[in-house]
PDB file of C-alpha atoms in Angstrom:
ATOM      1  CA  ALA A   1     -16.913   5.315  57.879  1.00 62.00           C
ATOM      2  CA  GLY A   2     -18.045   7.464  60.929  1.00 79.00           C
ATOM      3  CA  ALA A   3     -14.402   8.646  61.563  1.00 87.00           C
ATOM      4  CA  ALA A   4     -13.911   9.505  57.938  1.00 91.00           C
ATOM      5  CA  VAL A   5     -17.132  11.540  57.813  1.00 91.00           C
ATOM      6  CA  THR A   6     -16.028  13.378  60.821  1.00 91.00           C
ATOM      7  CA  ARG A   7     -12.709  14.326  59.274  1.00 94.00           C
ATOM      8  CA  LEU A   8     -14.422  15.359  56.231  1.00 95.00           C
ATOM      9  CA  LEU A   9     -16.729  17.687  58.098  1.00 94.00           C
ATOM     10  CA  ASP A  10     -13.826  18.997  60.185  1.00 94.00           C
ATOM     11  CA  LEU A  11     -11.860  20.074  57.265  1.00 94.00           C
ATOM     12  CA  SER A  12     -10.912  23.758  57.595  1.00 91.00           C
ATOM     13  CA  VAL A  13     -12.521  26.041  54.994  1.00 91.00           C
ATOM     14  CA  MET A  14     -10.005  27.893  52.837  1.00 91.00           C
ATOM     15  CA  ASP A  15     -10.627  31.683  52.068  1.00 86.00           C
ATOM     16  CA  THR A  16     -11.840  31.041  48.579  1.00 92.00           C
ATOM     17  CA  LYS A  17     -15.514  31.585  47.360  1.00 91.00           C
ATOM     18  CA  GLU A  18     -15.406  28.099  45.822  1.00 93.00           C
ATOM     19  CA  ASP A  19     -14.240  26.383  49.096  1.00 95.00           C
ATOM     20  CA  LEU A  20     -16.821  28.217  51.144  1.00 95.00           C
ATOM     21  CA  ARG A  21     -19.625  26.981  48.776  1.00 95.00           C
ATOM     22  CA  ASP A  22     -18.199  23.497  48.891  1.00 96.00           C
ATOM     23  CA  ALA A  23     -17.961  23.285  52.634  1.00 96.00           C
ATOM     24  CA  ALA A  24     -21.537  24.584  52.778  1.00 96.00           C
ATOM     25  CA  MET A  25     -22.810  21.882  50.465  1.00 96.00           C
ATOM     26  CA  VAL A  26     -21.045  19.098  52.247  1.00 96.00           C
ATOM     27  CA  GLU A  27     -22.039  20.233  55.636  1.00 96.00           C
ATOM     28  CA  LEU A  28     -25.779  20.840  54.381  1.00 96.00           C
ATOM     29  CA  LEU A  29     -26.028  17.340  52.869  1.00 95.00           C
ATOM     30  CA  TYR A  30     -24.834  15.746  56.242  1.00 94.00           C
ATOM     31  CA  ALA A  31     -27.063  17.977  58.378  1.00 93.00           C
ATOM     32  CA  THR A  32     -30.146  17.294  56.391  1.00 94.00           C
ATOM     33  CA  GLY A  33     -29.671  13.790  54.972  1.00 92.00           C
ATOM     34  CA  LEU A  34     -30.718  15.085  51.540  1.00 94.00           C
ATOM     35  CA  ARG A  35     -30.025  13.005  48.269  1.00 93.00           C
ATOM     36  CA  VAL A  36     -27.609  14.678  45.854  1.00 94.00           C
ATOM     37  CA  SER A  37     -30.328  15.501  43.460  1.00 93.00           C
ATOM     38  CA  GLU A  38     -32.295  17.219  46.189  1.00 94.00           C
ATOM     39  CA  LEU A  39     -29.224  19.192  47.261  1.00 96.00           C
ATOM     40  CA  ILE A  40     -28.320  20.467  43.778  1.00 94.00           C
ATOM     41  CA  ASN A  41     -32.101  21.363  42.968  1.00 93.00           C
ATOM     42  CA  LEU A  42     -32.556  23.557  46.024  1.00 95.00           C
ATOM     43  CA  GLU A  43     -33.618  27.046  45.277  1.00 94.00           C
ATOM     44  CA  MET A  44     -33.128  30.094  47.257  1.00 93.00           C
ATOM     45  CA  ALA A  45     -36.891  30.136  48.126  1.00 94.00           C
ATOM     46  CA  HIS A  46     -36.687  26.609  49.540  1.00 94.00           C
ATOM     47  CA  LEU A  47     -34.410  28.002  52.310  1.00 95.00           C
ATOM     48  CA  ASN A  48     -35.328  29.550  55.593  1.00 95.00           C
ATOM     49  CA  LEU A  49     -32.238  30.216  57.517  1.00 93.00           C
ATOM     50  CA  ASP A  50     -33.994  32.405  60.260  1.00 92.00           C
ATOM     51  CA  VAL A  51     -36.115  29.455  61.311  1.00 91.00           C
ATOM     52  CA  GLY A  52     -33.528  26.775  60.354  1.00 93.00           C
ATOM     53  CA  PHE A  53     -35.512  24.723  57.809  1.00 94.00           C
ATOM     54  CA  LEU A  54     -35.372  23.917  54.226  1.00 95.00           C
ATOM     55  CA  GLN A  55     -37.965  22.429  51.713  1.00 94.00           C
ATOM     56  CA  ALA A  56     -36.763  19.375  49.826  1.00 93.00           C
ATOM     57  CA  THR A  57     -38.319  17.959  46.710  1.00 91.00           C
ATOM     58  CA  GLY A  58     -37.814  14.231  46.764  1.00 87.00           C
ATOM     59  CA  LYS A  59     -38.821  11.262  44.496  1.00 85.00           C
ATOM     60  CA  ARG A  60     -42.160  11.767  42.650  1.00 85.00           C
ATOM     61  CA  ASP A  61     -42.010  15.446  43.318  1.00 87.00           C
ATOM     62  CA  LYS A  62     -42.961  14.772  47.091  1.00 88.00           C
ATOM     63  CA  GLN A  63     -42.054  17.777  49.225  1.00 91.00           C
ATOM     64  CA  ARG A  64     -40.919  17.724  52.823  1.00 92.00           C
ATOM     65  CA  ILE A  65     -39.616  20.094  55.322  1.00 91.00           C
ATOM     66  CA  VAL A  66     -36.262  19.299  56.994  1.00 93.00           C
ATOM     67  CA  PRO A  67     -34.491  21.041  59.929  1.00 92.00           C
ATOM     68  CA  ILE A  68     -30.986  22.583  59.311  1.00 94.00           C
ATOM     69  CA  GLY A  69     -28.202  22.126  61.836  1.00 88.00           C
ATOM     70  CA  ASP A  70     -26.476  25.296  63.391  1.00 93.00           C
ATOM     71  CA  LYS A  71     -23.131  24.552  61.677  1.00 94.00           C
ATOM     72  CA  ALA A  72     -24.880  24.138  58.272  1.00 95.00           C
ATOM     73  CA  ARG A  73     -26.831  27.277  58.831  1.00 96.00           C
ATOM     74  CA  LEU A  74     -23.760  29.270  59.570  1.00 95.00           C
ATOM     75  CA  LEU A  75     -21.805  27.946  56.574  1.00 95.00           C
ATOM     76  CA  VAL A  76     -24.727  28.367  54.172  1.00 96.00           C
ATOM     77  CA  SER A  77     -25.256  31.939  55.450  1.00 96.00           C
ATOM     78  CA  GLU A  78     -21.421  32.770  54.999  1.00 95.00           C
ATOM     79  CA  TYR A  79     -21.709  31.356  51.437  1.00 94.00           C
ATOM     80  CA  LEU A  80     -24.751  33.423  50.666  1.00 94.00           C
ATOM     81  CA  GLN A  81     -23.265  36.678  52.007  1.00 92.00           C
ATOM     82  CA  SER A  82     -19.764  36.367  50.455  1.00 88.00           C
ATOM     83  CA  SER A  83     -19.650  33.766  47.619  1.00 88.00           C
ATOM     84  CA  ARG A  84     -22.978  33.153  45.814  1.00 89.00           C
ATOM     85  CA  THR A  85     -23.129  36.705  44.188  1.00 84.00           C
ATOM     86  CA  ALA A  86     -19.712  35.932  42.490  1.00 83.00           C
ATOM     87  CA  PHE A  87     -21.067  32.862  40.681  1.00 83.00           C
ATOM     88  CA  VAL A  88     -24.143  34.714  39.404  1.00 78.00           C
ATOM     89  CA  LYS A  89     -23.172  35.856  35.952  1.00 69.00           C
ATOM     90  CA  ARG A  90     -25.511  37.890  33.491  1.00 59.00           C
ATOM     91  CA  ARG A  91     -28.651  35.784  34.255  1.00 65.00           C
ATOM     92  CA  ALA A  92     -30.216  35.746  37.590  1.00 74.00           C
ATOM     93  CA  SER A  93     -30.506  32.240  38.944  1.00 82.00           C
ATOM     94  CA  SER A  94     -32.827  30.960  41.577  1.00 89.00           C
ATOM     95  CA  ALA A  95     -30.552  28.010  42.498  1.00 91.00           C
ATOM     96  CA  LEU A  96     -29.046  28.126  45.865  1.00 93.00           C
ATOM     97  CA  PHE A  97     -25.731  26.401  44.921  1.00 93.00           C
ATOM     98  CA  LEU A  98     -24.081  27.667  41.780  1.00 90.00           C
ATOM     99  CA  PRO A  99     -20.815  26.596  39.993  1.00 86.00           C
ATOM    100  CA  ARG A 100     -18.127  28.936  38.747  1.00 79.00           C
ATOM    101  CA  LEU A 101     -19.994  29.696  35.508  1.00 73.00           C
ATOM    102  CA  GLY A 102     -23.364  30.586  37.293  1.00 60.00           C
ATOM    103  CA  ARG A 103     -25.404  27.770  35.746  1.00 69.00           C
ATOM    104  CA  ALA A 104     -27.064  25.035  37.525  1.00 76.00           C
ATOM    105  CA  MET A 105     -24.957  22.615  39.642  1.00 87.00           C
ATOM    106  CA  SER A 106     -24.814  19.044  38.334  1.00 91.00           C
ATOM    107  CA  ARG A 107     -24.410  15.850  40.134  1.00 91.00           C
ATOM    108  CA  GLN A 108     -21.031  15.208  38.429  1.00 92.00           C
ATOM    109  CA  CYS A 109     -19.878  18.549  39.857  1.00 92.00           C
ATOM    110  CA  PHE A 110     -20.879  17.751  43.201  1.00 94.00           C
ATOM    111  CA  TRP A 111     -19.296  14.282  43.169  1.00 94.00           C
ATOM    112  CA  LYS A 112     -15.966  15.970  42.134  1.00 94.00           C
ATOM    113  CA  ILE A 113     -16.385  18.512  45.004  1.00 95.00           C
ATOM    114  CA  LEU A 114     -16.794  15.690  47.445  1.00 96.00           C
ATOM    115  CA  LYS A 115     -13.937  13.693  45.895  1.00 95.00           C
ATOM    116  CA  ASP A 116     -11.473  16.798  46.248  1.00 95.00           C
ATOM    117  CA  ARG A 117     -12.485  17.494  49.688  1.00 95.00           C
ATOM    118  CA  THR A 118     -12.003  13.821  50.816  1.00 96.00           C
ATOM    119  CA  ALA A 119      -8.543  13.840  49.220  1.00 95.00           C
ATOM    120  CA  ARG A 120      -7.737  17.134  50.983  1.00 95.00           C
ATOM    121  CA  ALA A 121      -8.883  15.563  54.310  1.00 95.00           C
ATOM    122  CA  GLY A 122      -6.343  12.782  53.971  1.00 94.00           C
ATOM    123  CA  ILE A 123      -9.079  10.155  53.605  1.00 94.00           C
ATOM    124  CA  THR A 124      -7.933   7.303  51.256  1.00 91.00           C
ATOM    125  CA  LYS A 125     -11.308   5.448  50.969  1.00 90.00           C
ATOM    126  CA  PRO A 126     -13.967   7.209  48.824  1.00 88.00           C
ATOM    127  CA  ILE A 127     -16.799   8.903  50.558  1.00 92.00           C
ATOM    128  CA  SER A 128     -20.184   8.917  48.510  1.00 92.00           C
ATOM    129  CA  PRO A 129     -23.093  11.354  49.124  1.00 92.00           C
ATOM    130  CA  HIS A 130     -25.054   8.471  50.320  1.00 89.00           C
ATOM    131  CA  MET A 131     -22.553   7.816  53.109  1.00 91.00           C
ATOM    132  CA  LEU A 132     -23.342  11.297  54.498  1.00 92.00           C
ATOM    133  CA  ARG A 133     -27.072  10.489  54.234  1.00 89.00           C
ATOM    134  CA  HIS A 134     -26.373   7.314  56.000  1.00 87.00           C
ATOM    135  CA  SER A 135     -24.272   9.002  58.605  1.00 88.00           C
ATOM    136  CA  PHE A 136     -27.166  11.592  59.225  1.00 90.00           C
ATOM    137  CA  ALA A 137     -29.644   8.680  59.701  1.00 87.00           C
ATOM    138  CA  THR A 138     -27.536   6.504  62.108  1.00 86.00           C
ATOM    139  CA  HIS A 139     -26.420   9.454  64.044  1.00 84.00           C
ATOM    140  CA  LEU A 140     -30.083  10.641  64.774  1.00 86.00           C
ATOM    141  CA  LEU A 141     -30.994   7.079  65.793  1.00 83.00           C
ATOM    142  CA  ASP A 142     -27.810   6.858  67.929  1.00 79.00           C
ATOM    143  CA  HIS A 143     -28.984   9.759  69.955  1.00 80.00           C
ATOM    144  CA  GLY A 144     -32.423   8.570  70.596  1.00 81.00           C
ATOM    145  CA  ALA A 145     -34.362  10.031  67.446  1.00 84.00           C
ATOM    146  CA  ASP A 146     -37.549   7.926  66.738  1.00 84.00           C
ATOM    147  CA  LEU A 147     -37.735   6.076  63.487  1.00 83.00           C
ATOM    148  CA  ARG A 148     -40.864   7.920  62.161  1.00 85.00           C
ATOM    149  CA  SER A 149     -39.139  11.202  62.693  1.00 87.00           C
ATOM    150  CA  VAL A 150     -36.036   9.977  60.750  1.00 85.00           C
ATOM    151  CA  GLN A 151     -38.272   8.512  58.077  1.00 85.00           C
ATOM    152  CA  MET A 152     -39.845  11.968  57.538  1.00 86.00           C
ATOM    153  CA  MET A 153     -36.649  13.776  57.374  1.00 88.00           C
ATOM    154  CA  LEU A 154     -35.123  11.234  54.852  1.00 87.00           C
ATOM    155  CA  GLY A 155     -38.278  11.345  52.613  1.00 85.00           C
ATOM    156  CA  HIS A 156     -38.758   7.499  52.705  1.00 82.00           C
ATOM    157  CA  ALA A 157     -42.292   6.469  51.480  1.00 80.00           C
ATOM    158  CA  SER A 158     -42.105   3.410  53.568  1.00 80.00           C
ATOM    159  CA  ILE A 159     -40.835   3.132  57.083  1.00 79.00           C
ATOM    160  CA  ALA A 160     -39.423  -0.428  56.166  1.00 79.00           C
ATOM    161  CA  THR A 161     -36.766   1.533  54.140  1.00 74.00           C
ATOM    162  CA  THR A 162     -35.838   3.585  57.216  1.00 78.00           C
ATOM    163  CA  GLN A 163     -35.708   0.370  59.208  1.00 75.00           C
ATOM    164  CA  ILE A 164     -32.476  -0.647  57.341  1.00 74.00           C
ATOM    165  CA  TYR A 165     -30.519   2.006  59.546  1.00 70.00           C
ATOM    166  CA  THR A 166     -31.943   0.329  62.725  1.00 68.00           C
ATOM    167  CA  HIS A 167     -30.518  -2.997  61.555  1.00 62.00           C
ATOM    168  CA  VAL A 168     -27.139  -1.344  60.869  1.00 60.00           C
ATOM    169  CA  GLU A 169     -27.215   0.159  64.397  1.00 60.00           C
ATOM    170  CA  GLN A 170     -28.280  -3.270  66.053  1.00 65.00           C
ATOM    171  CA  ALA A 171     -25.435  -4.899  64.246  1.00 66.00           C
ATOM    172  CA  ARG A 172     -23.024  -2.126  65.689  1.00 65.00           C
ATOM    173  CA  LEU A 173     -24.170  -2.477  69.039  1.00 66.00           C
ATOM    174  CA  LYS A 174     -23.915  -6.198  68.963  1.00 75.00           C
ATOM    175  CA  LYS A 175     -20.173  -5.802  67.911  1.00 76.00           C
ATOM    176  CA  VAL A 176     -19.663  -3.302  70.616  1.00 73.00           C
ATOM    177  CA  HIS A 177     -21.206  -5.783  73.189  1.00 74.00           C
ATOM    178  CA  ASP A 178     -19.189  -8.735  71.921  1.00 82.00           C
ATOM    179  CA  GLN A 179     -15.986  -6.682  72.070  1.00 81.00           C
ATOM    180  CA  TYR A 180     -16.437  -5.107  75.559  1.00 80.00           C
ATOM    181  CA  PHE A 181     -18.776  -7.210  77.759  1.00 79.00           C
ATOM    182  CA  PRO A 182     -16.567  -9.192  80.019  1.00 75.00           C
ATOM    183  CA  ARG A 183     -18.800 -12.330  80.239  1.00 69.00           C
ATOM    184  CA  LYS A 184     -19.218 -13.636  76.654  1.00 61.00           C
ATOM    185  CA  GLN A 185     -20.910 -16.804  77.753  1.00 57.00           C
ATOM    186  CA  ARG A 186     -22.250 -17.764  81.041  1.00 53.00           C
ATOM    187  CA  THR A 187     -20.094 -20.211  82.878  1.00 51.00           C
ATOM    188  CA  ARG A 188     -21.263 -22.605  85.588  1.00 52.00           C
ATOM    189  CA  VAL A 189     -19.805 -22.011  89.087  1.00 51.00           C
ATOM    190  CA  VAL A 190     -18.037 -25.335  90.247  1.00 54.00           C
ATOM    191  CA  GLY A 191     -20.062 -27.149  92.765  1.00 55.00           C
ATOM    192  CA  VAL A 192     -23.258 -25.216  92.100  1.00 52.00           C
ATOM    193  CA  PRO A 193     -26.068 -27.307  90.436  1.00 55.00           C
ATOM    194  CA  HIS A 194     -27.169 -25.611  87.108  1.00 53.00           C
ATOM    195  CA  ASP A 195     -30.794 -24.504  87.195  1.00 53.00           C
ATOM    196  CA  PRO A 196     -32.072 -24.490  83.531  1.00 52.00           C
ATOM    197  CA  GLY A 197     -34.772 -22.260  84.539  1.00 52.00           C
ATOM    198  CA  SER A 198     -32.581 -19.426  85.686  1.00 47.00           C
TER     199      SER A 198
END
């Protein structure tokens, strides 16, 4: 899944207003670990590109502040400068991401965007929005982030929910160890008595 997510994120951005918006949405979803509902409900006021943070509203209307990665900041900034105004029709909208008709973005609309970009990247297996959230969490833990920080960024009420990602990471590390460690089991050297206490 990790290689597929990387291919999706590395997909080149076509010179269209829709594609710039779509690339910004996918990158932002990965860069922040937001849920789809949180992404499509983002408003302009929730975004601070200068500082590099956004305010997400999670389950039970619980709000949290999440940092935004540099690539996501750049793509969102480009979208705001060159694309968003084209989607705003007669009515002004406070929503950050708008579909072509200028109304609010729906979950179904984003799923279609993700499906189209996945196909364009030549990825045969489907990639879900949750896979991007999952990649966000595991990549942070891979690079030494502490569990409590990841919990806060994901908006998990309980750290036990976040610990699922550590189990995934431990399973991955075990697989790598089994594959690459040359001595899979201890062998006794011939002629040397085995010391059970060693």
